[in-house]
Short mmCIF file of C-alpha atoms in Angstrom, two decimals:
data_model
loop_
_atom_site.label_atom_id
_atom_site.label_comp_id
_atom_site.label_asym_id
_atom_site.label_seq_id
_atom_site.Cartn_x
_atom_site.Cartn_y
_atom_site.Cartn_z
CA MET A 1 -1.84 -3.55 -28.75
CA ASN A 2 -3.76 -3.84 -25.48
CA VAL A 3 -1.80 -3.15 -22.30
CA PRO A 4 -3.71 -3.89 -19.08
CA MET A 5 -3.02 -2.06 -15.85
CA LEU A 6 -2.47 -5.44 -14.19
CA ASP A 7 -2.54 -8.99 -15.52
CA LEU A 8 -2.39 -11.84 -13.00
CA SER A 9 -3.11 -14.63 -15.48
CA GLU A 10 0.50 -15.51 -16.36
CA GLN A 11 1.47 -15.55 -12.69
CA TYR A 12 -1.43 -17.86 -11.91
CA GLU A 13 -0.53 -20.30 -14.69
CA GLN A 14 3.02 -20.53 -13.34
CA LEU A 15 1.85 -21.20 -9.78
CA LYS A 16 -1.36 -23.11 -10.49
CA PRO A 17 -0.16 -26.65 -9.61
CA GLU A 18 1.19 -25.55 -6.22
CA ILE A 19 -1.83 -23.37 -5.48
CA MET A 20 -4.20 -26.24 -6.27
CA ARG A 21 -2.14 -28.52 -4.04
CA VAL A 22 -2.29 -26.27 -0.96
CA LEU A 23 -5.98 -25.50 -1.44
CA ASP A 24 -6.71 -29.22 -1.61
CA GLU A 25 -4.65 -29.69 1.54
CA VAL A 26 -6.69 -27.08 3.39
CA MET A 27 -9.96 -28.58 2.18
CA ARG A 28 -8.93 -32.06 3.28
CA SER A 29 -7.74 -30.82 6.68
CA SER A 30 -11.04 -28.97 7.30
CA ARG A 31 -9.04 -26.36 9.25
CA PHE A 32 -10.47 -23.20 7.71
CA ILE A 33 -10.05 -20.67 10.53
CA LEU A 34 -6.62 -19.61 11.90
CA GLY A 35 -5.01 -22.83 10.78
CA ASP A 36 -1.42 -23.80 10.04
CA TYR A 37 -1.08 -21.71 6.88
CA VAL A 38 -2.15 -18.55 8.73
CA LYS A 39 0.43 -19.29 11.43
CA LYS A 40 3.10 -19.98 8.80
CA LEU A 41 2.39 -16.80 6.87
CA GLU A 42 2.34 -14.71 10.06
CA ALA A 43 5.77 -16.07 10.98
CA ASP A 44 7.17 -15.65 7.46
CA ILE A 45 5.96 -12.07 6.97
CA ALA A 46 7.11 -11.08 10.46
CA ALA A 47 10.60 -12.50 9.82
CA TYR A 48 10.71 -10.82 6.40
CA SER A 49 9.92 -7.51 8.11
CA ARG A 50 12.37 -8.15 10.99
CA ALA A 51 9.43 -8.09 13.38
CA LYS A 52 8.61 -10.41 16.28
CA HIS A 53 4.91 -10.66 15.54
CA GLY A 54 2.59 -10.99 12.57
CA ILE A 55 -1.16 -10.86 13.15
CA GLY A 56 -3.26 -11.84 10.13
CA CYS A 57 -6.64 -10.15 9.73
CA GLY A 58 -9.46 -9.82 7.26
CA ASN A 59 -8.09 -6.97 5.15
CA GLY A 60 -5.69 -4.05 5.13
CA SER A 61 -8.30 -1.58 6.37
CA ASP A 62 -9.07 -3.71 9.42
CA ALA A 63 -5.33 -4.02 10.04
CA ILE A 64 -5.06 -0.25 10.50
CA HIS A 65 -8.22 -0.08 12.61
CA ILE A 66 -7.18 -2.95 14.88
CA ALA A 67 -3.65 -1.56 15.32
CA LEU A 68 -5.06 1.83 16.30
CA GLN A 69 -7.46 0.31 18.82
CA ALA A 70 -4.72 -1.88 20.27
CA ALA A 71 -2.55 1.23 20.65
CA GLY A 72 -5.29 2.89 22.67
CA VAL A 73 -6.50 5.34 20.02
CA GLY A 74 -10.16 6.21 20.41
CA PRO A 75 -12.79 8.94 20.80
CA GLY A 76 -11.33 12.37 21.55
CA ASP A 77 -7.95 11.52 20.04
CA GLU A 78 -6.40 12.99 16.90
CA VAL A 79 -4.33 11.06 14.38
CA ILE A 80 -2.12 12.88 11.88
CA THR A 81 -1.92 11.42 8.40
CA THR A 82 -1.43 12.33 4.75
CA ALA A 83 -4.18 13.88 2.66
CA PHE A 84 -3.02 11.97 -0.42
CA THR A 85 -3.75 8.29 -0.05
CA PHE A 86 -6.56 5.74 -0.30
CA PHE A 87 -9.61 6.35 1.87
CA ALA A 88 -8.96 3.33 4.12
CA THR A 89 -6.24 5.18 6.04
CA ALA A 90 -8.49 7.99 7.23
CA GLY A 91 -11.57 5.78 7.30
CA SER A 92 -9.87 3.51 9.83
CA ILE A 93 -9.00 6.50 12.01
CA ALA A 94 -12.62 7.66 11.96
CA ARG A 95 -13.93 4.14 12.64
CA ALA A 96 -11.71 4.03 15.72
CA GLY A 97 -13.57 7.11 16.93
CA ALA A 98 -10.63 9.46 16.45
CA LYS A 99 -10.30 12.59 14.32
CA PRO A 100 -8.16 12.47 11.17
CA VAL A 101 -5.82 15.45 10.91
CA PHE A 102 -4.55 15.87 7.36
CA VAL A 103 -1.22 17.37 6.39
CA ASP A 104 0.41 17.99 3.03
CA ILE A 105 2.85 15.85 1.07
CA ASP A 106 6.39 16.01 -0.22
CA PRO A 107 5.90 16.72 -3.94
CA VAL A 108 8.88 14.52 -4.90
CA THR A 109 7.78 11.28 -3.21
CA PHE A 110 4.00 11.90 -2.81
CA ASN A 111 4.48 10.85 0.84
CA ILE A 112 3.59 12.78 3.99
CA ASP A 113 5.87 15.78 4.56
CA PRO A 114 7.48 15.50 8.03
CA ALA A 115 7.96 19.28 8.06
CA GLN A 116 4.18 19.62 8.17
CA ILE A 117 3.59 17.09 10.94
CA GLU A 118 4.97 18.88 13.98
CA ALA A 119 2.85 21.98 13.42
CA ALA A 120 -0.24 19.75 13.42
CA VAL A 121 0.50 18.17 16.82
CA THR A 122 -1.88 19.19 19.60
CA GLU A 123 -2.54 17.97 23.12
CA LYS A 124 -5.11 15.59 21.58
CA THR A 125 -2.70 13.99 19.13
CA LYS A 126 -2.23 10.29 19.88
CA ALA A 127 -0.70 8.84 16.71
CA ILE A 128 0.80 9.42 13.27
CA ILE A 129 -0.01 7.24 10.27
CA PRO A 130 2.53 7.70 7.48
CA VAL A 131 1.56 5.97 4.24
CA HIS A 132 4.35 4.46 2.12
CA LEU A 133 2.64 5.43 -1.11
CA TYR A 134 3.27 3.66 -4.42
CA GLY A 135 5.97 1.47 -2.81
CA GLN A 136 8.46 3.98 -1.40
CA MET A 137 8.76 4.54 2.33
CA ALA A 138 8.06 7.93 3.86
CA ASP A 139 10.83 9.77 5.73
CA MET A 140 10.60 7.48 8.74
CA GLU A 141 13.62 8.76 10.70
CA ALA A 142 12.17 12.27 10.76
CA ILE A 143 8.70 10.94 11.60
CA ALA A 144 10.03 8.69 14.36
CA ALA A 145 11.92 11.63 15.88
CA ILE A 146 8.76 13.76 15.97
CA ALA A 147 6.84 10.87 17.53
CA LYS A 148 9.49 10.40 20.19
CA ARG A 149 9.48 14.10 21.12
CA HIS A 150 5.73 14.09 21.59
CA GLY A 151 5.16 10.55 22.87
CA LEU A 152 3.12 9.47 19.85
CA VAL A 153 2.32 6.07 18.37
CA VAL A 154 3.39 5.50 14.74
CA ILE A 155 1.37 3.04 12.66
CA GLU A 156 2.92 2.64 9.20
CA ASP A 157 0.38 2.05 6.44
CA ALA A 158 2.46 -0.20 4.20
CA ALA A 159 -0.39 -1.59 2.09
CA GLN A 160 1.59 -0.75 -1.05
CA ALA A 161 5.10 -1.26 0.28
CA ILE A 162 5.87 -4.80 1.39
CA GLY A 163 9.62 -5.25 0.94
CA ALA A 164 10.43 -1.53 0.85
CA LYS A 165 13.36 -0.24 2.90
CA TYR A 166 14.58 3.01 4.45
CA ASN A 167 18.33 3.24 5.02
CA GLY A 168 18.39 -0.54 5.34
CA LYS A 169 15.46 -0.62 7.78
CA CYS A 170 12.37 -2.65 6.93
CA VAL A 171 8.78 -1.51 7.06
CA GLY A 172 7.78 -1.49 10.73
CA GLU A 173 11.25 -1.20 12.23
CA LEU A 174 11.00 2.53 12.90
CA GLY A 175 7.32 2.60 13.87
CA THR A 176 5.22 1.11 16.64
CA ALA A 177 3.58 -1.22 14.12
CA ALA A 178 2.94 -1.50 10.40
CA THR A 179 0.06 -2.84 8.36
CA TYR A 180 -0.04 -4.74 5.08
CA SER A 181 -2.82 -5.40 2.60
CA PHE A 182 -3.03 -8.59 0.54
CA PHE A 183 -5.71 -7.25 -1.79
CA PRO A 184 -5.30 -9.05 -5.15
CA THR A 185 -3.64 -6.08 -6.88
CA LYS A 186 -0.92 -5.69 -4.26
CA ASN A 187 2.69 -6.81 -4.80
CA LEU A 188 1.88 -9.83 -2.64
CA GLY A 189 -1.79 -10.34 -3.40
CA ALA A 190 -4.29 -12.99 -2.36
CA TYR A 191 -7.26 -14.16 -4.43
CA GLY A 192 -9.55 -12.18 -2.16
CA ASP A 193 -9.09 -9.89 0.83
CA GLY A 194 -6.47 -10.21 3.52
CA GLY A 195 -4.26 -8.09 5.75
CA MET A 196 -1.62 -8.25 8.46
CA ILE A 197 -0.23 -6.22 11.33
CA ILE A 198 3.45 -6.54 12.16
CA THR A 199 5.09 -5.26 15.34
CA ASN A 200 7.93 -5.80 17.79
CA ASP A 201 5.70 -4.74 20.69
CA ASP A 202 4.59 -7.86 22.59
CA GLU A 203 1.68 -6.16 24.37
CA LEU A 204 0.35 -4.52 21.23
CA ALA A 205 0.57 -7.82 19.33
CA GLU A 206 -1.45 -9.66 21.98
CA LYS A 207 -4.11 -6.95 21.99
CA CYS A 208 -4.37 -7.19 18.19
CA ARG A 209 -4.83 -10.95 18.37
CA VAL A 210 -7.63 -10.54 20.91
CA ILE A 211 -9.38 -7.74 18.99
CA ARG A 212 -9.48 -9.73 15.73
CA VAL A 213 -11.57 -12.50 17.39
CA HIS A 214 -14.38 -10.43 18.90
CA GLY A 215 -12.16 -9.32 21.78
CA SER A 216 -12.26 -12.73 23.41
CA LYS A 217 -9.58 -14.38 25.56
CA PRO A 218 -10.13 -17.13 26.45
CA LYS A 219 -12.79 -18.08 23.93
CA TYR A 220 -16.29 -16.86 24.87
CA TYR A 221 -14.90 -14.45 27.49
CA HIS A 222 -14.90 -10.90 26.09
CA HIS A 223 -12.88 -8.14 27.74
CA VAL A 224 -12.84 -5.61 24.89
CA LEU A 225 -15.11 -4.85 21.96
CA GLY A 226 -13.42 -6.56 19.04
CA TYR A 227 -14.26 -7.67 15.52
CA ASN A 228 -14.51 -10.75 13.40
CA SER A 229 -11.46 -10.04 11.25
CA ARG A 230 -9.30 -13.09 10.67
CA LEU A 231 -7.05 -13.88 7.72
CA ASP A 232 -8.75 -16.70 5.79
CA GLU A 233 -6.87 -20.01 5.83
CA MET A 234 -7.22 -20.55 2.08
CA GLN A 235 -5.97 -17.05 1.33
CA ALA A 236 -3.03 -17.68 3.65
CA ALA A 237 -2.25 -20.91 1.79
CA ILE A 238 -2.27 -19.07 -1.54
CA LEU A 239 -0.06 -16.32 -0.11
CA SER A 240 2.36 -18.91 1.26
CA VAL A 241 2.82 -20.20 -2.30
CA LYS A 242 3.33 -16.72 -3.68
CA PHE A 243 5.53 -15.32 -0.89
CA PRO A 244 8.83 -17.03 -1.92
CA HIS A 245 8.54 -15.26 -5.31
CA LEU A 246 8.03 -11.78 -3.85
CA ASP A 247 11.64 -10.57 -4.04
CA ARG A 248 11.98 -11.75 -7.64
CA TRP A 249 8.75 -10.02 -8.58
CA THR A 250 9.98 -6.86 -6.85
CA GLU A 251 13.18 -6.87 -8.88
CA GLN A 252 11.13 -7.25 -12.05
CA ARG A 253 9.03 -4.25 -11.03
CA ARG A 254 12.18 -2.23 -10.39
CA LYS A 255 13.55 -3.25 -13.79
CA HIS A 256 10.30 -2.17 -15.47
CA ALA A 257 10.43 1.15 -13.59
CA ALA A 258 13.96 1.81 -14.85
CA THR A 259 12.83 0.98 -18.39
CA TYR A 260 9.87 3.33 -18.18
CA THR A 261 12.08 6.14 -16.88
CA ARG A 262 14.67 5.66 -19.64
CA LEU A 263 12.06 5.45 -22.39
CA LEU A 264 10.11 8.47 -21.12
CA GLU A 265 13.21 10.62 -20.79
CA GLU A 266 14.18 9.72 -24.36
CA ALA A 267 10.67 10.29 -25.75
CA VAL A 268 9.32 13.32 -23.90
CA GLY A 269 12.21 14.70 -21.85
CA ASP A 270 11.04 16.53 -18.77
CA LEU A 271 7.53 17.05 -20.08
CA VAL A 272 6.32 14.45 -17.61
CA VAL A 273 7.86 13.96 -14.17
CA THR A 274 9.00 10.39 -13.58
CA PRO A 275 9.18 8.80 -10.10
CA LYS A 276 12.26 9.51 -8.03
CA GLU A 277 13.78 6.90 -5.75
CA VAL A 278 15.19 8.92 -2.88
CA ASP A 279 18.73 8.10 -1.70
CA GLY A 280 18.64 5.42 0.96
CA ARG A 281 15.20 4.15 -0.07
CA TYR A 282 14.41 0.85 -1.75
CA HIS A 283 11.31 1.44 -3.87
CA VAL A 284 9.18 -1.65 -4.64
CA PHE A 285 7.09 0.11 -7.32
CA HIS A 286 3.62 -1.06 -6.46
CA GLN A 287 2.77 1.69 -8.91
CA TYR A 288 4.82 3.59 -11.48
CA THR A 289 3.27 7.03 -11.18
CA ILE A 290 4.15 10.02 -13.32
CA ARG A 291 3.08 13.65 -13.08
CA ALA A 292 1.51 14.54 -16.41
CA PRO A 293 0.24 17.83 -17.82
CA LYS A 294 -3.24 17.48 -19.31
CA ARG A 295 -3.52 14.30 -17.26
CA ASP A 296 -7.19 13.56 -17.90
CA GLU A 297 -6.87 14.13 -21.65
CA LEU A 298 -3.79 11.91 -21.74
CA GLN A 299 -5.60 9.15 -19.86
CA ALA A 300 -8.54 9.30 -22.27
CA PHE A 301 -6.20 9.15 -25.27
CA LEU A 302 -4.30 6.16 -23.89
CA LYS A 303 -7.58 4.35 -23.26
CA GLU A 304 -8.45 4.82 -26.94
CA GLN A 305 -5.11 3.20 -27.80
CA GLY A 306 -5.84 0.13 -25.63
CA ILE A 307 -3.68 1.23 -22.70
CA ALA A 308 -5.12 1.05 -19.19
CA THR A 309 -4.02 3.62 -16.61
CA MET A 310 -5.26 4.61 -13.17
CA VAL A 311 -5.50 7.82 -11.18
CA TYR A 312 -4.42 7.25 -7.59
CA TYR A 313 -6.09 9.47 -6.28
CA PRO A 314 -8.40 12.02 -7.94
CA LEU A 315 -9.62 13.78 -4.79
CA PRO A 316 -7.45 14.22 -1.69
CA LEU A 317 -8.89 13.10 1.61
CA HIS A 318 -9.30 16.55 3.16
CA LEU A 319 -11.75 17.43 0.35
CA GLN A 320 -13.78 14.22 0.48
CA PRO A 321 -17.47 14.91 1.17
CA VAL A 322 -17.55 12.52 4.13
CA PHE A 323 -14.97 14.69 5.91
CA ALA A 324 -16.64 18.04 5.16
CA SER A 325 -17.41 18.49 8.86
CA LEU A 326 -13.66 18.74 9.57
CA GLY A 327 -13.67 22.12 7.85
CA TYR A 328 -10.86 21.79 5.32
CA LYS A 329 -11.02 24.07 2.29
CA GLU A 330 -9.63 23.81 -1.22
CA GLY A 331 -6.19 25.39 -1.37
CA GLN A 332 -5.33 24.42 2.19
CA LEU A 333 -3.06 21.51 1.24
CA PRO A 334 -1.78 22.60 -2.18
CA GLU A 335 0.72 19.82 -2.89
CA ALA A 336 -1.84 17.08 -2.30
CA GLU A 337 -4.36 18.93 -4.45
CA LYS A 338 -1.82 19.42 -7.24
CA ALA A 339 -0.84 15.74 -7.15
CA ALA A 340 -4.50 14.75 -7.44
CA LYS A 341 -4.68 16.67 -10.72
CA GLU A 342 -1.40 15.37 -12.18
CA ALA A 343 -0.71 11.83 -10.94
CA LEU A 344 -1.16 9.03 -13.47
CA SER A 345 -0.13 5.42 -12.83
CA LEU A 346 1.03 3.40 -15.83
CA PRO A 347 0.67 -0.38 -16.28
CA MET A 348 2.93 -2.17 -13.78
CA PHE A 349 3.19 -5.87 -12.93
CA PRO A 350 6.12 -8.31 -12.91
CA GLU A 351 5.19 -10.01 -16.18
CA LEU A 352 4.92 -6.73 -18.12
CA LYS A 353 6.79 -6.98 -21.45
CA GLU A 354 9.24 -4.38 -22.70
CA GLU A 355 7.38 -4.11 -26.00
CA GLN A 356 4.27 -3.20 -24.01
CA GLN A 357 6.21 -0.50 -22.21
CA GLN A 358 7.57 0.80 -25.50
CA TYR A 359 4.05 1.02 -26.87
CA VAL A 360 2.84 2.91 -23.77
CA VAL A 361 5.63 5.46 -24.05
CA GLU A 362 5.23 5.83 -27.82
CA LYS A 363 1.57 6.72 -27.30
CA ILE A 364 2.37 9.16 -24.50
CA ALA A 365 4.83 10.89 -26.82
CA GLU A 366 2.27 10.88 -29.63
CA PHE A 367 -0.31 12.54 -27.40
CA TYR A 368 2.02 15.40 -26.45
CA ARG A 369 3.14 15.91 -30.05
CA HIS A 370 -0.46 16.28 -31.18
CA SER A 371 -1.55 18.37 -28.18
CA ALA A 372 1.34 20.80 -28.77
#
């Protein structure tokens, strides 16, 4: 049996007639830039997130960068974030001219550890970027309290967490703003790049809108240095077709996660550590990520059995060569470094079949029987 990490083909076949219809509509309208579907998606995603504003942009990385610039983050500032996430989080901080300050993670959730944040605050700290990794929100009440004490901006990187909740609060409700990615692999994915900023801050929202169009308002009058980073109209049309299915797809992901956990506990006990949904959190399982001894050997074995897996992420950000000048050393953030050696994400998508999951778990159990 072959089990892909992600298979979008069945989803596409189900939605193909409607997707073809809206793409034809966009083509006939000839409104390709910031048209009606962008406006509709911005309104829909904002309402879904209980936010006043949605600002579509070119991708999730630009969303973080634009939000930081709109919040006044720039050269000389420091931004505290997690060491265990995709590069775009820290890359966006650096592109804004600020210094990324990395702190360690909570080993249970893989998310930034609020207990580590306060000690990292200096007089140069301007913002905190918590990342809601794998689909579960970070401890936002604790993070918001730290931000309030120190007068800091909070930009939530929710690229993997659309629809996630924290004690009933949506992504973005406890921060200054939040950012989404619509990269094709995401829970709500386009057929290309796309991103969005959501916020309840009127002034920040207007600044984001100006920055995404070369900093111009009105057109051809430029007051700030902006970018060409607009959500594509055809991608917005595709996302508008997919968006009404998001909650159903999320429930399917959660069902698959529960199945994985049950099967793994039955097959290997506590030999691997399964994801934990913290009380009060609503996990949307962008990824189902286990901690596995002999992780690399297990991954190679599963590949031989036709099972795709991914390591998110093999090298924490504080040890990336591009950030060597920041002076971090191995051993400085031990939980992030340990996670980078143990984390393994199993196949996860709404259309995943239980027999595929059974096969994955059977092969994991087989590997540990033989390796013992």
